[in-house]
Coordinates of C-alpha atoms and ligand atoms in Angstrom, one line a residue:
M1 CA 3.7 -9.1 -11.0
G2 CA 6.7 -10.8 -12.6
S3 CA 9.3 -13.4 -11.5
F4 CA 13.0 -14.0 -11.4
V5 CA 14.0 -17.6 -12.5
L6 CA 17.5 -18.7 -11.6
Y7 CA 19.5 -21.9 -10.9
G8 CA 21.9 -22.4 -8.1
P9 CA 24.3 -22.8 -6.5
V10 CA 26.3 -19.9 -8.0
T11 CA 29.6 -18.6 -6.7
L12 CA 29.7 -14.8 -7.3
R13 CA 32.9 -13.5 -8.8
G14 CA 33.8 -10.0 -10.3
K15 CA 33.1 -6.4 -9.6
V16 CA 29.9 -4.5 -8.9
E17 CA 29.4 -0.7 -8.7
I18 CA 27.1 0.7 -6.1
S19 CA 24.5 3.4 -7.0
G20 CA 23.3 6.5 -5.2
A21 CA 21.3 5.9 -2.0
K22 CA 17.5 5.5 -2.3
N23 CA 17.0 6.5 1.3
A24 CA 19.1 9.7 0.9
A25 CA 17.5 10.7 -2.4
L26 CA 13.9 10.4 -1.2
P27 CA 14.0 12.8 1.8
I28 CA 16.0 15.2 -0.3
L29 CA 13.4 15.1 -3.1
A30 CA 10.6 15.5 -0.5
S31 CA 12.2 18.8 0.6
I32 CA 12.1 20.4 -2.9
P33 CA 8.8 22.3 -2.3
L34 CA 10.7 24.3 0.2
I35 CA 13.7 24.8 -2.1
K36 CA 13.1 27.7 -4.5
G37 CA 14.7 27.9 -7.9
T38 CA 16.8 25.2 -9.6
T39 CA 18.3 22.2 -7.8
V40 CA 20.7 19.8 -9.6
L41 CA 21.1 16.4 -8.0
H42 CA 23.9 13.9 -9.1
N43 CA 24.2 10.2 -8.4
V44 CA 20.4 9.8 -8.2
P45 CA 19.5 6.1 -8.6
R46 CA 16.9 5.3 -11.3
L47 CA 14.5 3.3 -9.0
E48 CA 10.7 2.8 -8.8
D49 CA 10.6 4.8 -5.6
V50 CA 12.5 7.7 -7.1
H51 CA 10.2 7.7 -10.1
T52 CA 7.2 7.8 -7.8
M53 CA 8.6 10.8 -5.9
I54 CA 9.3 12.6 -9.2
Q55 CA 5.7 12.0 -10.3
I56 CA 4.5 13.5 -6.9
L57 CA 6.7 16.6 -7.4
R58 CA 5.4 17.1 -10.9
S59 CA 1.8 16.6 -9.7
I60 CA 2.2 19.6 -7.3
G61 CA 3.8 21.9 -9.9
V62 CA 7.6 21.3 -9.7
K63 CA 9.4 20.8 -13.0
V64 CA 11.6 17.7 -12.8
E65 CA 13.6 16.1 -15.6
W66 CA 16.5 13.7 -15.9
K67 CA 19.7 15.3 -17.3
G68 CA 21.8 12.3 -18.2
E69 CA 21.9 8.8 -16.6
N70 CA 21.7 9.8 -12.9
T71 CA 21.4 13.6 -12.8
L72 CA 18.1 15.2 -11.9
L73 CA 17.1 18.8 -12.4
A74 CA 14.2 20.2 -10.2
I75 CA 12.8 23.7 -10.8
N76 CA 10.5 25.0 -8.1
E77 CA 9.1 28.4 -9.3
G78 CA 7.1 28.8 -6.0
R79 CA 3.8 27.9 -7.5
C80 CA 3.2 24.5 -5.9
T81 CA -0.4 23.3 -5.2
G82 CA -1.2 21.6 -1.9
D83 CA -2.8 18.3 -2.9
V84 CA -0.8 15.2 -3.4
P85 CA -2.6 12.5 -5.4
Y86 CA -3.6 9.6 -3.2
E87 CA -2.7 7.0 -5.8
L88 CA 0.9 8.2 -5.8
V89 CA 1.3 8.5 -2.0
R90 CA -0.1 5.1 -1.3
K91 CA 2.7 3.6 -3.5
M92 CA 5.4 4.8 -1.2
R93 CA 5.2 5.9 2.4
A94 CA 8.4 8.1 2.2
S95 CA 6.3 10.5 0.1
F96 CA 4.6 11.5 3.4
N97 CA 7.6 13.6 4.2
I98 CA 6.5 16.1 1.6
L99 CA 3.7 17.3 3.9
G100 CA 5.7 19.7 6.1
P101 CA 7.7 21.3 3.3
L102 CA 4.7 21.6 1.0
T103 CA 2.4 23.0 3.8
L104 CA 5.0 25.6 4.8
S105 CA 5.5 26.7 1.2
V106 CA 1.8 26.8 0.2
G107 CA 0.0 27.4 3.5
K108 CA -2.2 24.4 3.5
A109 CA -1.6 20.8 2.2
S110 CA -3.2 17.4 2.3
V111 CA -1.4 14.0 1.9
A112 CA -2.8 10.5 2.2
Q113 CA -2.1 8.8 5.5
P114 CA 0.4 6.1 4.6
G115 CA -0.9 2.5 5.0
G116 CA 1.0 -0.3 6.6
C117 CA 3.1 -2.7 4.6
A118 CA 4.7 -6.1 4.8
I119 CA 7.2 -5.0 7.4
G120 CA 4.9 -3.4 9.9
L121 CA 2.1 -0.9 10.7
R122 CA 4.3 2.1 9.8
P123 CA 2.5 4.8 11.9
V124 CA 3.3 8.5 11.4
N125 CA 2.3 9.8 14.8
F126 CA 5.8 11.1 15.5
H127 CA 5.7 13.1 12.3
I128 CA 2.3 14.7 13.2
D129 CA 3.4 15.4 16.8
G130 CA 6.5 17.1 15.5
L131 CA 4.6 19.3 13.0
E132 CA 2.2 20.3 15.8
K133 CA 5.2 21.2 18.0
L134 CA 6.3 23.5 15.1
G135 CA 2.9 25.3 15.3
F136 CA 1.2 23.4 12.4
S137 CA -2.5 22.4 12.8
V138 CA -3.0 18.9 11.7
S139 CA -6.2 16.8 11.2
I140 CA -6.9 13.4 9.8
S141 CA -10.1 12.6 8.0
H142 CA -11.0 9.8 5.5
G143 CA -7.4 8.6 5.4
T144 CA -6.0 11.9 4.5
V145 CA -3.7 14.1 6.7
H146 CA -4.6 17.8 6.4
A147 CA -2.0 20.4 7.6
T148 CA -2.1 24.2 7.9
A149 CA 1.1 26.2 8.5
P150 CA 1.3 28.6 11.4
G151 CA 0.3 32.1 10.4
H152 CA 3.5 33.5 11.9
V153 CA 6.5 31.9 13.5
D154 CA 7.0 32.6 17.2
E155 CA 10.6 33.5 17.8
G156 CA 12.2 31.1 20.1
E157 CA 13.2 27.5 20.7
V158 CA 11.1 24.4 20.1
V159 CA 12.2 21.0 21.5
V160 CA 11.0 17.8 19.9
S161 CA 12.0 14.6 21.7
F162 CA 11.1 11.4 19.8
P163 CA 9.9 8.6 22.1
R164 CA 11.8 6.2 19.9
V165 CA 14.3 6.7 17.1
S166 CA 12.6 7.4 13.7
V167 CA 14.5 8.1 10.5
G168 CA 11.5 9.5 8.6
A169 CA 10.2 11.7 11.5
T170 CA 13.7 13.1 12.1
E171 CA 14.1 14.0 8.4
H172 CA 10.6 15.4 8.1
I173 CA 10.7 17.7 11.1
M174 CA 14.3 18.9 10.5
T175 CA 13.5 19.7 6.9
T176 CA 10.3 21.6 7.7
A177 CA 12.0 23.7 10.5
A178 CA 14.8 24.6 8.2
G179 CA 12.4 27.0 6.4
M180 CA 10.9 28.6 9.5
K181 CA 12.9 31.9 10.1
G182 CA 13.0 32.9 13.7
L183 CA 12.5 29.4 15.1
T184 CA 15.3 27.2 16.6
L185 CA 14.4 23.5 16.7
Q186 CA 16.2 21.1 19.0
I187 CA 15.6 17.4 18.2
N188 CA 16.5 14.9 20.9
N189 CA 16.7 11.2 20.3
A190 CA 17.2 12.0 16.6
A191 CA 18.0 9.1 14.2
Q192 CA 21.7 9.0 13.3
E193 CA 21.7 7.3 9.9
P194 CA 24.2 8.6 7.3
E195 CA 21.3 9.5 5.0
I196 CA 20.3 12.2 7.6
E197 CA 23.8 13.7 7.3
D198 CA 23.4 13.7 3.6
L199 CA 20.0 15.5 3.9
Q200 CA 21.6 18.1 6.3
N201 CA 24.5 18.7 3.9
F202 CA 22.1 19.2 1.0
L203 CA 19.8 21.6 3.0
N204 CA 22.8 23.5 4.3
G205 CA 24.0 23.8 0.6
C206 CA 20.6 25.5 0.0
G207 CA 21.2 28.0 2.8
A208 CA 19.8 26.1 5.8
R209 CA 21.5 26.2 9.2
I210 CA 21.5 22.6 10.6
T211 CA 24.0 21.0 12.9
G212 CA 24.3 17.6 14.6
A213 CA 23.1 15.2 11.9
G214 CA 24.7 11.8 12.6
T215 CA 24.3 12.3 16.3
S216 CA 21.2 11.9 18.5
S217 CA 20.9 15.7 19.0
L218 CA 20.1 17.9 16.0
T219 CA 19.7 21.7 16.0
V220 CA 18.0 23.6 13.2
E221 CA 18.0 27.4 13.0
G222 CA 15.2 28.4 10.6
V223 CA 15.9 30.7 7.7
E224 CA 13.8 33.0 5.4
E225 CA 14.3 31.1 2.2
L226 CA 16.1 28.1 0.8
Q227 CA 17.6 28.4 -2.7
G228 CA 18.3 25.5 -5.0
C229 CA 21.9 24.1 -5.1
E230 CA 23.9 21.4 -6.9
Y231 CA 24.5 18.3 -4.8
T232 CA 25.8 14.7 -5.2
I233 CA 23.9 12.0 -3.3
M234 CA 25.8 9.5 -1.1
Y235 CA 26.3 5.9 -2.2
D236 CA 23.7 3.3 -1.0
R237 CA 25.1 1.5 2.0
I238 CA 22.2 -1.0 2.0
E239 CA 22.7 -1.9 -1.7
A240 CA 26.4 -2.3 -0.9
G241 CA 25.7 -4.5 2.2
T242 CA 23.3 -6.7 0.1
Y243 CA 26.1 -7.4 -2.5
L244 CA 28.7 -8.0 0.3
I245 CA 26.3 -10.6 1.9
A246 CA 25.6 -12.2 -1.4
A247 CA 29.3 -12.6 -2.1
A248 CA 30.0 -14.1 1.4
A249 CA 26.9 -16.3 1.2
T250 CA 28.0 -17.8 -2.1
H251 CA 31.7 -18.1 -0.9
G252 CA 32.7 -15.9 -3.8
E253 CA 35.2 -13.1 -4.5
V254 CA 33.6 -9.8 -5.2
E255 CA 34.8 -6.2 -5.3
V256 CA 31.9 -3.9 -4.2
V257 CA 33.0 -0.5 -5.7
N258 CA 31.8 2.6 -3.7
A259 CA 30.9 0.6 -0.6
C260 CA 31.8 2.9 2.3
S261 CA 33.2 0.9 5.3
N262 CA 32.4 3.9 7.6
H263 CA 28.7 3.3 6.9
L264 CA 28.9 -0.6 7.2
G265 CA 30.6 -1.0 10.6
A266 CA 27.9 -3.2 12.1
L267 CA 27.9 -5.6 9.1
L268 CA 31.7 -5.8 8.9
E269 CA 31.8 -6.6 12.6
V270 CA 29.5 -9.5 12.0
F271 CA 31.6 -10.6 9.0
E272 CA 34.8 -10.4 11.2
Y273 CA 33.2 -12.6 13.9
M274 CA 31.8 -15.1 11.4
G275 CA 35.2 -15.5 9.6
V276 CA 34.3 -13.7 6.3
N277 CA 37.5 -12.4 4.7
F278 CA 37.3 -8.9 3.4
T279 CA 39.5 -5.9 2.7
C280 CA 38.6 -2.2 2.6
N281 CA 40.2 0.5 0.5
E282 CA 39.3 3.9 -0.9
N283 CA 37.5 2.4 -3.8
G284 CA 35.3 0.1 -1.8
I285 CA 35.2 -3.3 -0.1
T286 CA 36.3 -6.7 -1.5
V287 CA 35.0 -10.0 -0.1
K288 CA 37.2 -13.0 -0.5
A289 CA 34.8 -15.4 1.3
G290 CA 36.0 -18.2 3.6
D291 CA 34.7 -21.7 3.5
V292 CA 33.3 -22.3 7.0
Y293 CA 31.6 -19.5 9.0
K294 CA 30.8 -19.3 12.7
P295 CA 27.2 -18.9 13.8
V296 CA 26.4 -15.5 15.3
K297 CA 24.0 -13.5 17.5
I298 CA 22.9 -10.2 15.9
E299 CA 20.9 -7.4 17.5
V300 CA 19.1 -5.2 14.8
N301 CA 19.0 -1.6 16.0
P302 CA 18.9 2.0 14.7
Y303 CA 22.2 3.3 13.3
P304 CA 25.0 2.6 14.2
G305 CA 23.5 -0.8 15.1
F306 CA 23.0 -3.6 12.6
P307 CA 20.6 -2.2 10.0
T308 CA 17.1 -3.6 9.8
D309 CA 17.3 -3.3 6.0
L310 CA 20.0 -6.0 6.0
Q311 CA 18.2 -8.3 8.4
P312 CA 16.5 -10.4 5.7
Q313 CA 19.6 -10.7 3.7
I314 CA 21.9 -11.9 6.6
L315 CA 19.2 -14.3 7.7
A316 CA 19.4 -16.0 4.2
M317 CA 23.2 -16.2 4.6
L318 CA 22.9 -17.7 8.1
S319 CA 20.5 -20.4 7.0
T320 CA 23.4 -22.7 6.0
V321 CA 25.9 -21.7 8.7
K322 CA 26.4 -24.8 10.9
G323 CA 25.1 -24.3 14.5
V324 CA 22.5 -21.9 15.8
S325 CA 22.4 -18.2 15.0
L326 CA 20.1 -15.6 16.6
V327 CA 18.8 -12.4 15.0
K328 CA 16.8 -10.0 17.2
E329 CA 14.7 -7.5 15.2
N330 CA 14.3 -4.3 17.4
V331 CA 13.1 -1.9 14.7
F332 CA 10.3 -3.6 12.8
K333 CA 9.1 -6.3 15.2
S334 CA 7.2 -8.3 12.5
R335 CA 9.7 -7.9 9.6
F336 CA 9.9 -11.7 9.0
G337 CA 7.8 -12.2 5.8
H338 CA 10.8 -13.7 4.2
V339 CA 11.2 -16.5 6.8
P340 CA 8.4 -18.9 5.6
E341 CA 9.7 -18.5 2.1
L342 CA 13.3 -19.3 3.2
N343 CA 12.0 -22.3 5.1
R344 CA 10.3 -23.5 1.8
M345 CA 13.9 -23.6 0.4
G346 CA 14.9 -25.9 3.2
A347 CA 16.0 -23.4 5.8
S348 CA 15.2 -24.1 9.5
I349 CA 14.2 -20.7 11.0
V350 CA 11.8 -20.2 13.9
V351 CA 10.7 -16.7 15.0
E352 CA 9.6 -16.0 18.6
D353 CA 9.1 -12.6 20.2
S354 CA 10.9 -10.8 17.3
V355 CA 13.9 -13.2 17.5
A356 CA 14.7 -15.4 14.5
V357 CA 16.4 -18.7 15.7
V358 CA 18.4 -20.1 12.7
E359 CA 19.5 -23.7 12.8
G360 CA 22.1 -24.1 10.0
V361 CA 21.2 -26.7 7.4
E362 CA 23.5 -28.6 5.0
E363 CA 22.1 -26.8 1.9
L364 CA 19.1 -25.0 0.6
T365 CA 17.1 -26.3 -2.4
G366 CA 15.5 -24.2 -5.1
A367 CA 11.7 -23.7 -4.9
P368 CA 8.9 -21.4 -6.1
V369 CA 8.8 -18.5 -3.5
E370 CA 7.1 -15.1 -3.2
A371 CA 8.7 -11.8 -2.4
T372 CA 6.7 -9.8 0.3
D373 CA 8.7 -6.6 0.2
L374 CA 11.9 -5.0 -1.1
R375 CA 14.5 -6.5 1.2
A376 CA 12.7 -9.8 1.4
A377 CA 13.1 -10.0 -2.4
A378 CA 16.8 -9.4 -2.0
A379 CA 17.0 -12.1 0.7
L380 CA 15.3 -14.6 -1.5
L381 CA 17.6 -13.8 -4.4
I382 CA 20.6 -14.5 -2.1
A383 CA 19.0 -17.7 -1.0
A384 CA 18.4 -18.7 -4.6
L385 CA 22.1 -18.2 -5.4
M386 CA 23.0 -20.5 -2.4
A387 CA 20.3 -23.1 -3.3
K388 CA 20.7 -26.3 -5.4
G389 CA 18.3 -26.3 -8.3
E390 CA 15.7 -23.9 -9.8
T391 CA 14.2 -21.0 -7.8
I392 CA 11.3 -18.9 -9.1
I393 CA 10.8 -15.7 -7.1
S394 CA 7.4 -14.2 -7.8
H395 CA 6.2 -10.6 -7.1
I396 CA 9.8 -9.7 -7.9
E397 CA 8.9 -6.1 -8.8
H398 CA 9.5 -5.2 -5.2
I399 CA 13.3 -5.5 -5.9
F400 CA 13.2 -2.7 -8.5
R401 CA 12.1 -0.3 -5.8
G402 CA 15.6 -0.3 -4.3
Y403 CA 18.2 -2.0 -6.5
E404 CA 19.2 -0.1 -9.6
K405 CA 20.1 -2.3 -12.6
V406 CA 19.9 -5.4 -10.4
I407 CA 19.6 -7.9 -13.3
E408 CA 22.7 -6.4 -15.1
K409 CA 24.7 -6.2 -11.8
F410 CA 24.1 -9.8 -10.8
R411 CA 24.7 -11.0 -14.4
G412 CA 28.0 -9.2 -14.2
L413 CA 28.8 -11.3 -11.2
G414 CA 28.2 -14.6 -13.1
V415 CA 24.5 -15.1 -12.3
N416 CA 22.1 -16.2 -15.1
I417 CA 18.9 -14.4 -14.0
V418 CA 15.9 -14.7 -16.3
Y419 CA 13.2 -12.1 -15.7
E420 CA 9.7 -13.1 -16.6
P421 CA 7.5 -9.9 -16.6
R422 CA 4.4 -12.1 -15.8
D423 CA 4.2 -14.6 -13.0
V424 CA 5.5 -18.0 -14.0
E425 CA 2.7 -20.6 -13.6
Ligands
LIG501 C1 13.2 4.4 7.0 O1 11.9 4.1 7.2 C2 13.7 3.7 5.8 N1 13.0 4.2 4.6 C3 13.5 2.2 5.9 O2 14.0 1.6 4.7 C4 14.2 1.7 7.1 O3 13.9 0.3 7.3 C5 13.8 2.5 8.4 O4 14.0 3.9 8.2 C6 14.6 2.1 9.6 O5 15.9 2.3 9.4 C7 13.4 5.4 4.1 O6 14.4 6.0 4.5 C8 12.7 5.9 2.8 P1 11.4 4.7 11.1 P2 11.0 4.9 8.3 O7 10.5 5.9 11.2 O8 11.4 6.3 8.4 C9 8.1 3.5 14.4 C10 14.0 0.2 2.9 O9 13.9 -1.1 2.8 N2 7.5 4.8 14.1 O10 12.8 4.9 11.5 O11 9.5 4.7 8.0 C11 8.1 2.5 13.2 O12 6.8 1.8 13.2 C12 13.1 0.9 3.9 O13 14.7 0.9 2.2 C13 6.4 5.2 14.9 O14 6.0 4.4 15.8 O15 11.3 4.1 9.6 C14 9.2 1.6 13.4 O16 8.9 0.6 14.3 C15 12.2 -0.1 4.6 N3 5.8 6.4 14.6 C16 10.3 2.6 14.1 O17 9.6 3.7 14.5 C17 6.2 7.2 13.6 O18 5.7 8.3 13.4 C18 11.4 3.0 13.1 O19 10.7 3.5 11.9 C19 7.3 6.8 12.8 C20 8.0 5.6 13.1

């Protein structure tokens, strides 16, 4: 695994363009086995996770090729096979969402049961319960989930009420039901993330009949067949939030082009409270950071709450805000792998019962640290920009899973990042 080597402190200045959303592209790609014919997707980010999903689609018989920098062509001739290679699924849990669409289109399918990761156990029980409610039979053996589609679809309504909000389970079940003619699915306690609206808009572009995405109550009226369409993926609100936090944390001045303020309300509310100056317009959001920030209490919750995917990054920023800040993580209770690493850089953060208590310190100092997951890598990069001296972030490959052209983009903001493909001793 490689490393980033950089020297701080750095004040970010300039303009950065946000890419297409990873967490919108992945569920859309996972639906392709149900989408017959040719699909053209624009604004697809070139990320490790997207490459993994492309490999999975190719492995089951879908023709996928890049047409230009961020345009993807997927051709499903209706001859998919039902076995997804373990070594691909284990690389990325979002690939599990291919199970429902693939099973419905082929009759039977098997996908590896996703493992846990640095941010939590990541169970898929809601996905399996939802598929069974749709009439699928599901069994698990030797770490593989086997599913068989219902022989025929009983006309009528099925209700799935998730015990807690789940982005992936909402996307998985709504996508599968979209191709089940005669069935009407009502999802209660659905996730409300903007990426789910993007998925609804794509599927409806292919002939699906879905309403309610973006609210907690989703309705899907299954149709006979879904045909490929041309669609442009939304911009990545988490990438945008990461650059906004980096700009504020380094007291810089940065225009984040394509940042959509409608999708970043919770972060902008925190910025407002802390005294971060920012302006929003139709092109994006510009941060003209202030000097002194107020400490803050943040509750991390499902959308429209403060996003868990920005929790590590805001924690890095809070580490030098004078006073005591609190961040309560309500989505992934143990998503604090970045805390010991931030403390190695001089932060003073204690975690108790999923609450991070941050005592602001005078300054951070550079140190060798290790990235445990994608957003932790982003948090350590922000901390390295704030810190005095050299920081080496090892296991940095995590960051390439979710941040397109991250080296070029930060270099464009005045950061001299050196990428060592092998771990620096
Ligand atoms: C999606 O993961 C995102 N990934 C995550 O982004 C994001 O952190 C998460 O939603 C929450 O917003 C993609 O969209 C590809 P969940 P997902 O199901 O769907 C529990 C990133 O950095 N749960 O909403 O896996 C689960 O353990 C990634 O881009 C069950 O108990 O998250 C968690 O505590 C990280 N059983 C909570 O629900 C289930 O069957 C929310 O998880 C499913 C989930």
